PDB file of C-alpha atoms and ligand atoms in Angstrom:
ATOM      1  CA  UNK A   1       3.974   7.998  36.500  1.00 32.00           C
ATOM      2  CA  UNK A   2       4.960   4.619  35.293  1.00 33.00           C
ATOM      3  CA  UNK A   3       4.931   1.589  38.382  1.00 32.00           C
ATOM      4  CA  UNK A   4       6.588  -0.546  35.766  1.00 31.00           C
ATOM      5  CA  UNK A   5      10.569  -0.202  35.514  1.00 29.00           C
ATOM      6  CA  UNK A   6      13.052  -2.443  33.823  1.00 30.00           C
ATOM      7  CA  UNK A   7      16.565  -1.769  33.002  1.00 30.00           C
ATOM      8  CA  UNK A   8      17.436   1.948  33.034  1.00 28.00           C
ATOM      9  CA  UNK A   9      14.134   3.917  31.518  1.00 31.00           C
ATOM     10  CA  UNK A  10      10.443   4.178  31.538  1.00 34.00           C
ATOM     11  CA  UNK A  11       8.305   6.084  28.589  1.00 34.00           C
ATOM     12  CA  UNK A  12       4.519   6.344  28.862  1.00 37.00           C
ATOM     13  CA  UNK A  13       2.808   6.501  25.703  1.00 39.00           C
ATOM     14  CA  UNK A  14       2.222   9.941  26.040  1.00 35.00           C
ATOM     15  CA  UNK A  15       5.473  10.708  26.666  1.00 36.00           C
ATOM     16  CA  UNK A  16       6.328   8.505  23.969  1.00 37.00           C
ATOM     17  CA  UNK A  17       3.969  10.265  21.669  1.00 35.00           C
ATOM     18  CA  UNK A  18       5.053  13.944  22.803  1.00 33.00           C
ATOM     19  CA  UNK A  19       8.627  12.518  21.828  1.00 34.00           C
ATOM     20  CA  UNK A  20       7.563  11.706  18.183  1.00 37.00           C
ATOM     21  CA  UNK A  21       5.503  14.531  17.555  1.00 32.00           C
ATOM     22  CA  UNK A  22       8.363  17.239  18.511  1.00 31.00           C
ATOM     23  CA  UNK A  23      10.998  14.912  16.560  1.00 31.00           C
ATOM     24  CA  UNK A  24       8.749  15.406  13.629  1.00 31.00           C
ATOM     25  CA  UNK A  25       7.638  18.796  14.422  1.00 27.00           C
ATOM     26  CA  UNK A  26       7.926  21.304  11.539  1.00 25.00           C
ATOM     27  CA  UNK A  27       9.986  18.527   9.547  1.00 24.00           C
ATOM     28  CA  UNK A  28       9.772  18.641   5.658  1.00 25.00           C
ATOM     29  CA  UNK A  29       8.769  15.361   4.009  1.00 25.00           C
ATOM     30  CA  UNK A  30      11.103  15.146   0.978  1.00 25.00           C
ATOM     31  CA  UNK A  31      11.425  11.835  -0.942  1.00 30.00           C
ATOM     32  CA  UNK A  32       9.113  10.117   1.255  1.00 31.00           C
ATOM     33  CA  UNK A  33       6.472   7.405  -0.055  1.00 30.00           C
ATOM     34  CA  UNK A  34       4.056   5.222   0.966  1.00 32.00           C
ATOM     35  CA  UNK A  35       5.059   1.449   0.465  1.00 30.00           C
ATOM     36  CA  UNK A  36       2.424  -0.481  -0.355  1.00 29.00           C
ATOM     37  CA  UNK A  37       2.411  -3.341   2.459  1.00 35.00           C
ATOM     38  CA  UNK A  38       1.730  -6.229  -0.154  1.00 44.00           C
ATOM     39  CA  UNK A  39       3.003  -9.201   0.845  1.00 52.00           C
ATOM     40  CA  UNK A  40       5.576 -11.052  -1.324  1.00 63.00           C
ATOM     41  CA  UNK A  41       4.596  -9.436  -4.380  1.00 69.00           C
ATOM     42  CA  UNK A  42       2.921 -13.138  -5.165  1.00 77.00           C
ATOM     43  CA  UNK A  43      -0.333 -13.007  -7.491  1.00 87.00           C
ATOM     44  CA  UNK A  44      -3.544 -14.181  -5.439  1.00 90.00           C
ATOM     45  CA  UNK A  45      -6.671 -16.134  -7.064  1.00 93.00           C
ATOM     46  CA  UNK A  46      -9.374 -14.569  -6.198  1.00 95.00           C
ATOM     47  CA  UNK A  47     -11.285 -18.302  -5.710  1.00 96.00           C
ATOM     48  CA  UNK A  48      -8.780 -20.219  -4.215  1.00 95.00           C
ATOM     49  CA  UNK A  49      -8.745 -17.691  -1.021  1.00 97.00           C
ATOM     50  CA  UNK A  50     -10.330 -18.744   2.051  1.00 97.00           C
ATOM     51  CA  UNK A  51     -13.822 -17.549   2.798  1.00 98.00           C
ATOM     52  CA  UNK A  52     -17.030 -17.277   4.834  1.00 98.00           C
ATOM     53  CA  UNK A  53     -20.607 -17.169   3.533  1.00 98.00           C
ATOM     54  CA  UNK A  54     -22.801 -15.633   6.013  1.00 98.00           C
ATOM     55  CA  UNK A  55     -26.462 -16.518   5.091  1.00 98.00           C
ATOM     56  CA  UNK A  56     -28.622 -13.375   7.072  1.00 98.00           C
ATOM     57  CA  UNK A  57     -31.537 -15.746   6.619  1.00 98.00           C
ATOM     58  CA  UNK A  58     -30.290 -18.945   8.651  1.00 98.00           C
ATOM     59  CA  UNK A  59     -28.702 -16.616  11.606  1.00 98.00           C
ATOM     60  CA  UNK A  60     -30.573 -17.098  14.775  1.00 98.00           C
ATOM     61  CA  UNK A  61     -28.600 -14.355  16.783  1.00 98.00           C
ATOM     62  CA  UNK A  62     -27.264 -17.075  19.578  1.00 98.00           C
ATOM     63  CA  UNK A  63     -23.529 -15.550  19.754  1.00 98.00           C
ATOM     64  CA  UNK A  64     -21.726 -18.398  19.525  1.00 98.00           C
ATOM     65  CA  UNK A  65     -19.468 -17.112  16.991  1.00 98.00           C
ATOM     66  CA  UNK A  66     -18.393 -14.838  18.909  1.00 98.00           C
ATOM     67  CA  UNK A  67     -17.793 -16.611  21.888  1.00 98.00           C
ATOM     68  CA  UNK A  68     -15.886 -18.871  20.056  1.00 98.00           C
ATOM     69  CA  UNK A  69     -13.518 -16.433  18.608  1.00 98.00           C
ATOM     70  CA  UNK A  70     -12.811 -15.164  21.794  1.00 98.00           C
ATOM     71  CA  UNK A  71     -11.929 -18.195  23.285  1.00 98.00           C
ATOM     72  CA  UNK A  72     -10.128 -19.272  19.614  1.00 98.00           C
ATOM     73  CA  UNK A  73      -8.070 -15.772  20.313  1.00 97.00           C
ATOM     74  CA  UNK A  74      -7.850 -15.705  23.492  1.00 96.00           C
ATOM     75  CA  UNK A  75      -9.060 -12.415  23.644  1.00 96.00           C
ATOM     76  CA  UNK A  76     -10.482 -10.606  26.843  1.00 95.00           C
ATOM     77  CA  UNK A  77     -13.190  -7.503  25.777  1.00 95.00           C
ATOM     78  CA  UNK A  78     -15.295  -6.009  28.405  1.00 94.00           C
ATOM     79  CA  UNK A  79     -19.276  -5.952  28.408  1.00 95.00           C
ATOM     80  CA  UNK A  80     -19.166  -2.751  26.772  1.00 94.00           C
ATOM     81  CA  UNK A  81     -17.074  -4.284  24.037  1.00 95.00           C
ATOM     82  CA  UNK A  82     -18.991  -7.145  22.825  1.00 96.00           C
ATOM     83  CA  UNK A  83     -21.360  -4.871  21.172  1.00 96.00           C
ATOM     84  CA  UNK A  84     -18.952  -3.519  19.304  1.00 96.00           C
ATOM     85  CA  UNK A  85     -15.568  -4.627  16.922  1.00 97.00           C
ATOM     86  CA  UNK A  86     -12.498  -3.574  19.012  1.00 95.00           C
ATOM     87  CA  UNK A  87      -9.277  -4.593  19.939  1.00 94.00           C
ATOM     88  CA  UNK A  88     -10.689  -7.172  21.891  1.00 95.00           C
ATOM     89  CA  UNK A  89     -13.611  -7.992  19.890  1.00 97.00           C
ATOM     90  CA  UNK A  90     -12.663  -9.246  16.778  1.00 98.00           C
ATOM     91  CA  UNK A  91     -16.830 -10.648  16.124  1.00 98.00           C
ATOM     92  CA  UNK A  92     -19.902  -9.261  17.221  1.00 98.00           C
ATOM     93  CA  UNK A  93     -23.294  -9.858  16.391  1.00 98.00           C
ATOM     94  CA  UNK A  94     -25.721  -6.988  15.554  1.00 98.00           C
ATOM     95  CA  UNK A  95     -29.639  -7.152  15.770  1.00 98.00           C
ATOM     96  CA  UNK A  96     -31.700  -5.342  13.681  1.00 98.00           C
ATOM     97  CA  UNK A  97     -35.900  -4.649  14.818  1.00 97.00           C
ATOM     98  CA  UNK A  98     -37.209  -4.053  11.402  1.00 96.00           C
ATOM     99  CA  UNK A  99     -40.468  -2.710   9.943  1.00 92.00           C
ATOM    100  CA  UNK A 100     -43.231  -5.276   9.695  1.00 90.00           C
ATOM    101  CA  UNK A 101     -41.775  -7.286  13.380  1.00 93.00           C
ATOM    102  CA  UNK A 102     -39.075  -8.821  11.466  1.00 94.00           C
ATOM    103  CA  UNK A 103     -35.297  -9.153  13.314  1.00 97.00           C
ATOM    104  CA  UNK A 104     -32.216  -9.877  12.074  1.00 98.00           C
ATOM    105  CA  UNK A 105     -28.528 -10.597  13.045  1.00 98.00           C
ATOM    106  CA  UNK A 106     -25.933  -9.345  10.979  1.00 98.00           C
ATOM    107  CA  UNK A 107     -22.263 -11.224  12.446  1.00 98.00           C
ATOM    108  CA  UNK A 108     -19.577  -8.246  11.736  1.00 98.00           C
ATOM    109  CA  UNK A 109     -16.055  -9.000  11.400  1.00 98.00           C
ATOM    110  CA  UNK A 110     -13.520  -7.716   9.112  1.00 98.00           C
ATOM    111  CA  UNK A 111     -13.977  -8.312   5.260  1.00 98.00           C
ATOM    112  CA  UNK A 112     -11.093  -9.854   4.433  1.00 98.00           C
ATOM    113  CA  UNK A 113     -10.436  -7.513   1.725  1.00 97.00           C
ATOM    114  CA  UNK A 114      -9.063  -9.058  -2.189  1.00 96.00           C
ATOM    115  CA  UNK A 115      -7.261  -5.170  -2.292  1.00 95.00           C
ATOM    116  CA  UNK A 116      -7.195  -4.475   0.833  1.00 96.00           C
ATOM    117  CA  UNK A 117      -7.055  -0.827   1.729  1.00 95.00           C
ATOM    118  CA  UNK A 118      -5.416  -1.033   5.588  1.00 95.00           C
ATOM    119  CA  UNK A 119      -2.202  -2.627   4.109  1.00 94.00           C
ATOM    120  CA  UNK A 120      -2.341  -0.097   1.342  1.00 92.00           C
ATOM    121  CA  UNK A 121      -2.326   2.531   4.078  1.00 93.00           C
ATOM    122  CA  UNK A 122       0.155   0.892   6.510  1.00 93.00           C
ATOM    123  CA  UNK A 123       3.380   2.653   6.422  1.00 87.00           C
ATOM    124  CA  UNK A 124       5.360  -0.488   7.627  1.00 93.00           C
ATOM    125  CA  UNK A 125       4.033  -3.545   6.302  1.00 93.00           C
ATOM    126  CA  UNK A 126       2.172  -4.724   9.580  1.00 94.00           C
ATOM    127  CA  UNK A 127      -1.149  -5.264   7.785  1.00 95.00           C
ATOM    128  CA  UNK A 128      -0.177  -7.783   4.865  1.00 94.00           C
ATOM    129  CA  UNK A 129      -2.036 -10.134   2.826  1.00 95.00           C
ATOM    130  CA  UNK A 130      -0.087 -13.494   3.202  1.00 94.00           C
ATOM    131  CA  UNK A 131       0.121 -16.128   0.454  1.00 92.00           C
ATOM    132  CA  UNK A 132      -3.411 -17.675   0.869  1.00 92.00           C
ATOM    133  CA  UNK A 133      -4.449 -13.799   0.642  1.00 94.00           C
ATOM    134  CA  UNK A 134      -5.807 -13.542   4.386  1.00 97.00           C
ATOM    135  CA  UNK A 135      -4.939 -10.488   5.833  1.00 97.00           C
ATOM    136  CA  UNK A 136      -3.262 -10.606   8.885  1.00 96.00           C
ATOM    137  CA  UNK A 137      -1.378  -7.491  10.981  1.00 94.00           C
ATOM    138  CA  UNK A 138       2.359  -8.558  12.083  1.00 93.00           C
ATOM    139  CA  UNK A 139       2.346  -7.434  15.740  1.00 86.00           C
ATOM    140  CA  UNK A 140       6.308  -6.916  15.356  1.00 87.00           C
ATOM    141  CA  UNK A 141       6.054  -4.272  13.304  1.00 91.00           C
ATOM    142  CA  UNK A 142       2.554  -2.240  14.033  1.00 90.00           C
ATOM    143  CA  UNK A 143       3.904   1.443  15.031  1.00 89.00           C
ATOM    144  CA  UNK A 144       0.279   1.699  16.192  1.00 86.00           C
ATOM    145  CA  UNK A 145       0.050   5.141  13.980  1.00 89.00           C
ATOM    146  CA  UNK A 146      -3.619   4.177  12.871  1.00 87.00           C
ATOM    147  CA  UNK A 147      -3.773   4.629   9.388  1.00 92.00           C
ATOM    148  CA  UNK A 148      -5.328   1.678   8.826  1.00 94.00           C
ATOM    149  CA  UNK A 149      -8.049   2.378  10.741  1.00 93.00           C
ATOM    150  CA  UNK A 150      -8.726   5.581   8.464  1.00 92.00           C
ATOM    151  CA  UNK A 151      -8.241   3.433   5.204  1.00 95.00           C
ATOM    152  CA  UNK A 152     -10.602   0.501   6.099  1.00 96.00           C
ATOM    153  CA  UNK A 153     -14.087   1.511   4.150  1.00 96.00           C
ATOM    154  CA  UNK A 154     -15.679  -1.011   6.845  1.00 97.00           C
ATOM    155  CA  UNK A 155     -14.324   0.235   9.870  1.00 95.00           C
ATOM    156  CA  UNK A 156     -12.587  -3.075  11.595  1.00 97.00           C
ATOM    157  CA  UNK A 157      -8.978  -2.423  13.000  1.00 96.00           C
ATOM    158  CA  UNK A 158      -8.908  -1.501  16.271  1.00 95.00           C
ATOM    159  CA  UNK A 159      -6.241   0.529  18.500  1.00 90.00           C
ATOM    160  CA  UNK A 160      -5.268  -1.534  21.850  1.00 83.00           C
ATOM    161  CA  UNK A 161      -5.818   1.561  24.053  1.00 79.00           C
ATOM    162  CA  UNK A 162      -4.952  -0.236  26.994  1.00 74.00           C
ATOM    163  CA  UNK A 163      -1.962  -2.296  26.312  1.00 71.00           C
ATOM    164  CA  UNK A 164       1.990  -2.480  26.497  1.00 66.00           C
ATOM    165  CA  UNK A 165       2.812  -1.103  22.837  1.00 68.00           C
ATOM    166  CA  UNK A 166      -0.620  -0.504  21.254  1.00 77.00           C
ATOM    167  CA  UNK A 167      -1.238  -2.189  18.407  1.00 86.00           C
ATOM    168  CA  UNK A 168      -3.713  -2.620  15.775  1.00 92.00           C
ATOM    169  CA  UNK A 169      -5.801  -5.924  16.509  1.00 94.00           C
ATOM    170  CA  UNK A 170      -8.397  -6.916  14.086  1.00 97.00           C
ATOM    171  CA  UNK A 171      -9.678 -10.663  12.814  1.00 98.00           C
ATOM    172  CA  UNK A 172      -7.134 -12.902  11.512  1.00 97.00           C
ATOM    173  CA  UNK A 173      -9.256 -14.956  10.200  1.00 98.00           C
ATOM    174  CA  UNK A 174      -7.851 -17.755  12.655  1.00 98.00           C
ATOM    175  CA  UNK A 175      -4.825 -18.034  10.869  1.00 96.00           C
ATOM    176  CA  UNK A 176      -3.123 -20.356  13.565  1.00 96.00           C
ATOM    177  CA  UNK A 177      -6.640 -23.001  13.053  1.00 97.00           C
ATOM    178  CA  UNK A 178      -6.251 -22.905   9.205  1.00 96.00           C
ATOM    179  CA  UNK A 179      -2.407 -24.341   9.627  1.00 95.00           C
ATOM    180  CA  UNK A 180      -4.044 -27.092  11.286  1.00 96.00           C
ATOM    181  CA  UNK A 181      -6.388 -28.116   8.837  1.00 95.00           C
ATOM    182  CA  UNK A 182      -9.717 -26.394  11.088  1.00 96.00           C
ATOM    183  CA  UNK A 183     -12.080 -23.877   9.756  1.00 97.00           C
ATOM    184  CA  UNK A 184     -12.522 -20.425  11.638  1.00 98.00           C
ATOM    185  CA  UNK A 185     -13.543 -20.800  15.006  1.00 98.00           C
ATOM    186  CA  UNK A 186     -16.572 -18.750  14.168  1.00 98.00           C
ATOM    187  CA  UNK A 187     -17.286 -20.973  11.073  1.00 98.00           C
ATOM    188  CA  UNK A 188     -16.751 -24.343  12.830  1.00 98.00           C
ATOM    189  CA  UNK A 189     -19.171 -23.142  15.797  1.00 98.00           C
ATOM    190  CA  UNK A 190     -22.197 -21.923  14.303  1.00 98.00           C
ATOM    191  CA  UNK A 191     -24.876 -23.980  15.216  1.00 98.00           C
ATOM    192  CA  UNK A 192     -27.353 -23.147  12.538  1.00 98.00           C
ATOM    193  CA  UNK A 193     -25.443 -23.399   9.119  1.00 98.00           C
ATOM    194  CA  UNK A 194     -25.708 -19.200   8.613  1.00 98.00           C
ATOM    195  CA  UNK A 195     -21.450 -19.849   8.950  1.00 98.00           C
ATOM    196  CA  UNK A 196     -20.128 -21.817   5.752  1.00 98.00           C
ATOM    197  CA  UNK A 197     -16.458 -21.788   5.413  1.00 98.00           C
ATOM    198  CA  UNK A 198     -14.810 -22.420   2.381  1.00 98.00           C
ATOM    199  CA  UNK A 199     -12.685 -21.436  -0.849  1.00 98.00           C
ATOM    200  CA  UNK A 200     -14.338 -17.948  -1.882  1.00 98.00           C
ATOM    201  CA  UNK A 201     -15.017 -19.612  -5.394  1.00 98.00           C
ATOM    202  CA  UNK A 202     -17.213 -22.323  -4.114  1.00 98.00           C
ATOM    203  CA  UNK A 203     -18.842 -20.032  -1.512  1.00 98.00           C
ATOM    204  CA  UNK A 204     -19.722 -17.768  -4.663  1.00 98.00           C
ATOM    205  CA  UNK A 205     -20.912 -20.414  -6.700  1.00 98.00           C
ATOM    206  CA  UNK A 206     -22.922 -21.585  -3.206  1.00 98.00           C
ATOM    207  CA  UNK A 207     -24.843 -18.244  -3.366  1.00 98.00           C
ATOM    208  CA  UNK A 208     -25.872 -18.272  -6.215  1.00 98.00           C
ATOM    209  CA  UNK A 209     -27.479 -21.659  -6.141  1.00 98.00           C
ATOM    210  CA  UNK A 210     -29.053 -20.658  -2.550  1.00 98.00           C
ATOM    211  CA  UNK A 211     -30.464 -17.310  -4.387  1.00 98.00           C
ATOM    212  CA  UNK A 212     -31.255 -18.977  -7.515  1.00 98.00           C
ATOM    213  CA  UNK A 213     -32.877 -21.968  -6.125  1.00 98.00           C
ATOM    214  CA  UNK A 214     -34.927 -19.292  -3.615  1.00 98.00           C
ATOM    215  CA  UNK A 215     -35.332 -15.935  -5.353  1.00 98.00           C
ATOM    216  CA  UNK A 216     -38.836 -15.423  -3.948  1.00 98.00           C
ATOM    217  CA  UNK A 217     -36.784 -15.113  -0.785  1.00 98.00           C
ATOM    218  CA  UNK A 218     -33.296 -13.731  -1.309  1.00 98.00           C
ATOM    219  CA  UNK A 219     -32.169 -10.249  -2.515  1.00 98.00           C
ATOM    220  CA  UNK A 220     -30.481 -11.055  -5.535  1.00 98.00           C
ATOM    221  CA  UNK A 221     -27.049  -9.584  -4.579  1.00 98.00           C
ATOM    222  CA  UNK A 222     -24.074 -11.092  -2.574  1.00 98.00           C
ATOM    223  CA  UNK A 223     -22.371  -8.220  -0.760  1.00 98.00           C
ATOM    224  CA  UNK A 224     -18.641  -8.856  -1.042  1.00 98.00           C
ATOM    225  CA  UNK A 225     -18.954 -10.443  -4.511  1.00 98.00           C
ATOM    226  CA  UNK A 226     -17.777  -7.319  -6.353  1.00 97.00           C
ATOM    227  CA  UNK A 227     -17.692  -4.326  -3.339  1.00 97.00           C
ATOM    228  CA  UNK A 228     -14.493  -2.496  -3.354  1.00 96.00           C
ATOM    229  CA  UNK A 229     -13.081  -5.138  -5.741  1.00 95.00           C
ATOM    230  CA  UNK A 230     -14.219  -8.384  -3.647  1.00 96.00           C
ATOM    231  CA  UNK A 231     -14.208  -9.510   0.153  1.00 97.00           C
ATOM    232  CA  UNK A 232     -13.763 -13.283   1.190  1.00 98.00           C
ATOM    233  CA  UNK A 233     -16.815 -12.529   3.622  1.00 98.00           C
ATOM    234  CA  UNK A 234     -19.823 -12.621   1.613  1.00 98.00           C
ATOM    235  CA  UNK A 235     -23.472 -12.384   2.688  1.00 98.00           C
ATOM    236  CA  UNK A 236     -26.208 -13.379   1.161  1.00 98.00           C
ATOM    237  CA  UNK A 237     -29.723 -11.613   2.734  1.00 98.00           C
ATOM    238  CA  UNK A 238     -33.752 -11.517   2.278  1.00 98.00           C
ATOM    239  CA  UNK A 239     -33.444  -8.047   3.595  1.00 98.00           C
ATOM    240  CA  UNK A 240     -31.900  -5.058   1.421  1.00 98.00           C
ATOM    241  CA  UNK A 241     -28.515  -4.844   2.819  1.00 98.00           C
ATOM    242  CA  UNK A 242     -28.963  -0.865   3.064  1.00 97.00           C
ATOM    243  CA  UNK A 243     -31.700  -2.306   5.628  1.00 97.00           C
ATOM    244  CA  UNK A 244     -28.902  -3.930   7.478  1.00 98.00           C
ATOM    245  CA  UNK A 245     -26.336  -1.307   7.873  1.00 97.00           C
ATOM    246  CA  UNK A 246     -24.090  -2.544   4.968  1.00 98.00           C
ATOM    247  CA  UNK A 247     -22.300   0.357   3.625  1.00 96.00           C
ATOM    248  CA  UNK A 248     -22.784   1.276  -0.245  1.00 95.00           C
ATOM    249  CA  UNK A 249     -19.097   0.875  -2.110  1.00 95.00           C
ATOM    250  CA  UNK A 250     -18.459   0.879  -5.491  1.00 93.00           C
ATOM    251  CA  UNK A 251     -16.537  -1.880  -7.198  1.00 93.00           C
ATOM    252  CA  UNK A 252     -13.326  -0.036  -7.402  1.00 88.00           C
ATOM    253  CA  UNK A 253     -10.322  -2.022  -4.833  1.00 87.00           C
ATOM    254  CA  UNK A 254     -10.387  -0.014  -2.037  1.00 73.00           C
ATOM    255  CA  UNK A 255      -7.077   0.819  -1.973  1.00 65.00           C
ATOM    256  CA  UNK A 256      -7.993   3.345  -4.595  1.00 59.00           C
ATOM    257  CA  UNK A 257      -9.374   5.108  -1.704  1.00 56.00           C
ATOM    258  CA  UNK A 258      -6.882   4.762   0.608  1.00 60.00           C
ATOM    259  CA  UNK A 259      -4.598   6.266  -1.565  1.00 58.00           C
ATOM    260  CA  UNK A 260      -6.784   9.615  -2.594  1.00 54.00           C
ATOM    261  CA  UNK A 261      -6.671   9.582   1.631  1.00 53.00           C
ATOM    262  CA  UNK A 262      -3.304   9.641   2.155  1.00 55.00           C
ATOM    263  CA  UNK A 263      -2.942  12.123  -0.550  1.00 52.00           C
ATOM    264  CA  UNK A 264      -4.901  14.269   1.160  1.00 51.00           C
ATOM    265  CA  UNK A 265      -3.053  13.388   4.382  1.00 53.00           C
ATOM    266  CA  UNK A 266      -1.090  16.195   5.904  1.00 46.00           C
ATOM    267  CA  UNK A 267       2.715  16.292   5.633  1.00 46.00           C
ATOM    268  CA  UNK A 268       2.862  16.640   8.989  1.00 40.00           C
ATOM    269  CA  UNK A 269       1.113  13.286   9.877  1.00 47.00           C
ATOM    270  CA  UNK A 270       2.867  11.499   7.317  1.00 50.00           C
ATOM    271  CA  UNK A 271       6.564  12.958   9.054  1.00 48.00           C
ATOM    272  CA  UNK A 272       4.751  12.071  12.861  1.00 45.00           C
ATOM    273  CA  UNK A 273       4.377   8.489  11.606  1.00 51.00           C
ATOM    274  CA  UNK A 274       7.694   7.763   9.634  1.00 50.00           C
ATOM    275  CA  UNK A 275       9.478  10.012  12.906  1.00 46.00           C
ATOM    276  CA  UNK A 276       7.785   7.767  15.083  1.00 47.00           C
ATOM    277  CA  UNK A 277       8.699   4.571  13.260  1.00 47.00           C
ATOM    278  CA  UNK A 278      11.958   5.241  13.839  1.00 48.00           C
ATOM    279  CA  UNK A 279      11.528   6.197  17.881  1.00 44.00           C
ATOM    280  CA  UNK A 280       9.326   3.201  18.068  1.00 46.00           C
ATOM    281  CA  UNK A 281      12.172   0.676  16.561  1.00 47.00           C
ATOM    282  CA  UNK A 282      14.659   2.011  18.768  1.00 43.00           C
ATOM    283  CA  UNK A 283      12.708   1.896  21.506  1.00 43.00           C
ATOM    284  CA  UNK A 284      11.373  -1.655  20.891  1.00 46.00           C
ATOM    285  CA  UNK A 285      15.512  -2.992  20.185  1.00 44.00           C
ATOM    286  CA  UNK A 286      15.985  -1.460  23.644  1.00 41.00           C
ATOM    287  CA  UNK A 287      12.945  -2.558  25.344  1.00 43.00           C
ATOM    288  CA  UNK A 288      13.878  -6.167  24.279  1.00 45.00           C
ATOM    289  CA  UNK A 289      17.438  -5.755  25.162  1.00 46.00           C
ATOM    290  CA  UNK A 290      16.641  -5.087  28.980  1.00 42.00           C
ATOM    291  CA  UNK A 291      16.964  -1.083  28.240  1.00 39.00           C
ATOM    292  CA  UNK A 292      13.637   0.483  28.518  1.00 34.00           C
ATOM    293  CA  UNK A 293       9.824  -0.706  28.916  1.00 35.00           C
ATOM    294  CA  UNK A 294       7.144   1.625  27.448  1.00 32.00           C
ATOM    295  CA  UNK A 295       4.172   1.907  29.335  1.00 33.00           C
ATOM    296  CA  UNK A 296       1.084   2.699  28.402  1.00 28.00           C
ATOM    297  CA  UNK A 297      -0.389   3.999  31.428  1.00 31.00           C
ATOM    298  CA  UNK A 298      -1.302   7.917  30.509  1.00 32.00           C
ATOM    299  CA  UNK A 299       0.214  10.329  32.850  1.00 30.00           C
ATOM    300  CA  UNK A 300      -2.312  12.042  35.326  1.00 29.00           C
TER     301      UNK A 300
HETATM  302  S1  LIG B 401     -22.981 -18.350  15.146  1.00 58.80           S
HETATM  303 FE1  LIG B 401     -24.148 -18.694  13.959  1.00 58.80          FE
HETATM  304  S2  LIG B 401     -26.351 -18.395  14.428  1.00 58.80           S
HETATM  305 FE2  LIG B 401     -25.228 -17.875  16.130  1.00 58.80          FE
HETATM  306  S3  LIG B 401     -24.868 -15.769  15.507  1.00 58.80           S
HETATM  307 FE3  LIG B 401     -23.464 -16.357  14.827  1.00 58.80          FE
HETATM  308  S4  LIG B 401     -23.516 -16.613  13.073  1.00 58.80           S
HETATM  309 FE4  LIG B 401     -25.573 -16.438  13.840  1.00 58.80          FE
HETATM  310  S1  LIG B 402     -11.987  -4.658   5.725  1.00 58.80           S
HETATM  311 FE1  LIG B 402     -10.743  -3.335   6.774  1.00 58.80          FE
HETATM  312  S2  LIG B 402      -9.255  -5.025   7.788  1.00 58.80           S
HETATM  313 FE2  LIG B 402     -10.602  -6.122   6.946  1.00 58.80          FE
HETATM  314  S3  LIG B 402      -9.258  -6.358   4.989  1.00 58.80           S
HETATM  315 FE3  LIG B 402     -10.835  -5.240   4.709  1.00 58.80          FE
HETATM  316  S4  LIG B 402      -9.873  -3.237   4.860  1.00 58.80           S
HETATM  317 FE4  LIG B 402      -8.364  -4.231   5.681  1.00 58.80          FE
HETATM  318  S1  LIG B 403     -12.300 -15.797  11.422  1.00 58.80           S
HETATM  319 FE1  LIG B 403     -11.430 -16.415  13.795  1.00 58.80          FE
HETATM  320  S2  LIG B 403     -10.844 -14.258  14.486  1.00 58.80           S
HETATM  321 FE2  LIG B 403     -11.874 -13.986  12.526  1.00 58.80          FE
HETATM  322  S3  LIG B 403     -14.364 -13.470  13.654  1.00 58.80           S
HETATM  323 FE3  LIG B 403     -14.190 -15.902  13.060  1.00 58.80          FE
HETATM  324  S4  LIG B 403     -13.691 -16.554  14.808  1.00 58.80           S
HETATM  325 FE4  LIG B 403     -12.621 -14.440  15.235  1.00 58.80          FE
END
């Protein structure tokens, strides 16, 4: 039962989901279309999008990037969450002990796709691309349906299980810092030069230059240059990417996959999301006006 009260009523998350499902149960989906959650329709120049070049030959696994991210974004991960992406871990560093005694460290975070499947899949426009091309989350719009999670080819967006409205969270490329003329916290605090912040076009040039200068060191591939239509986080490495847990993806923009996935999504699930949106909007409005509070704690 909820221990938090405010105004006249209180809903646990389970009650909220039950209510959504019950209301949607058996409902036909007539004339409902997914509206891609693109920002304002402006075209984005892939060369001008802010990005990070991640040179895996330079990463020493110090974890400064993660600590800086936690501090910059006021995150509160548990000990277990430090080694995986979560609603409170926007980035972490994965260790690979390879045959031959090599160890490599791979920083993971949202890849900042140029054609983000998460944005395509978001039914309410919470996931969106800013005019600068950064993929961000508008917490006011998120209804916690988690379609973005299913659509993302990199398994990035994470659900906030332990917070009031249960929203999806992920790296937003330190938008606040960028607005102040700073770089992302992770890139600005990497002591080894493994992370370089800049415009995607410049970073690609830099990456090609490093590979050309040391072809005996680097694998001849920039991961993210073409995968799923291109990403703004770009990796170069001396170890083949398939040995470091990078998914083998085509060059088609990921929304293609998202749309295929959404076409296969059962009608009932779509109905639940649509009805949940409506209920959520009402509850949120009432919450904002002091009539109701939604509590996340599960009933025993
Ligand atoms: S701060 Fe730089 S060197 Fe340290 S783990 Fe992160 S990417 Fe690697
Ligand atoms: S990596 Fe996933 S969450 Fe990040 S922009 Fe691409 S689709 Fe969206
Ligand atoms: S860009 Fe910002 S939010 Fe994203 S991983 Fe780096 S520090 Fe974290």
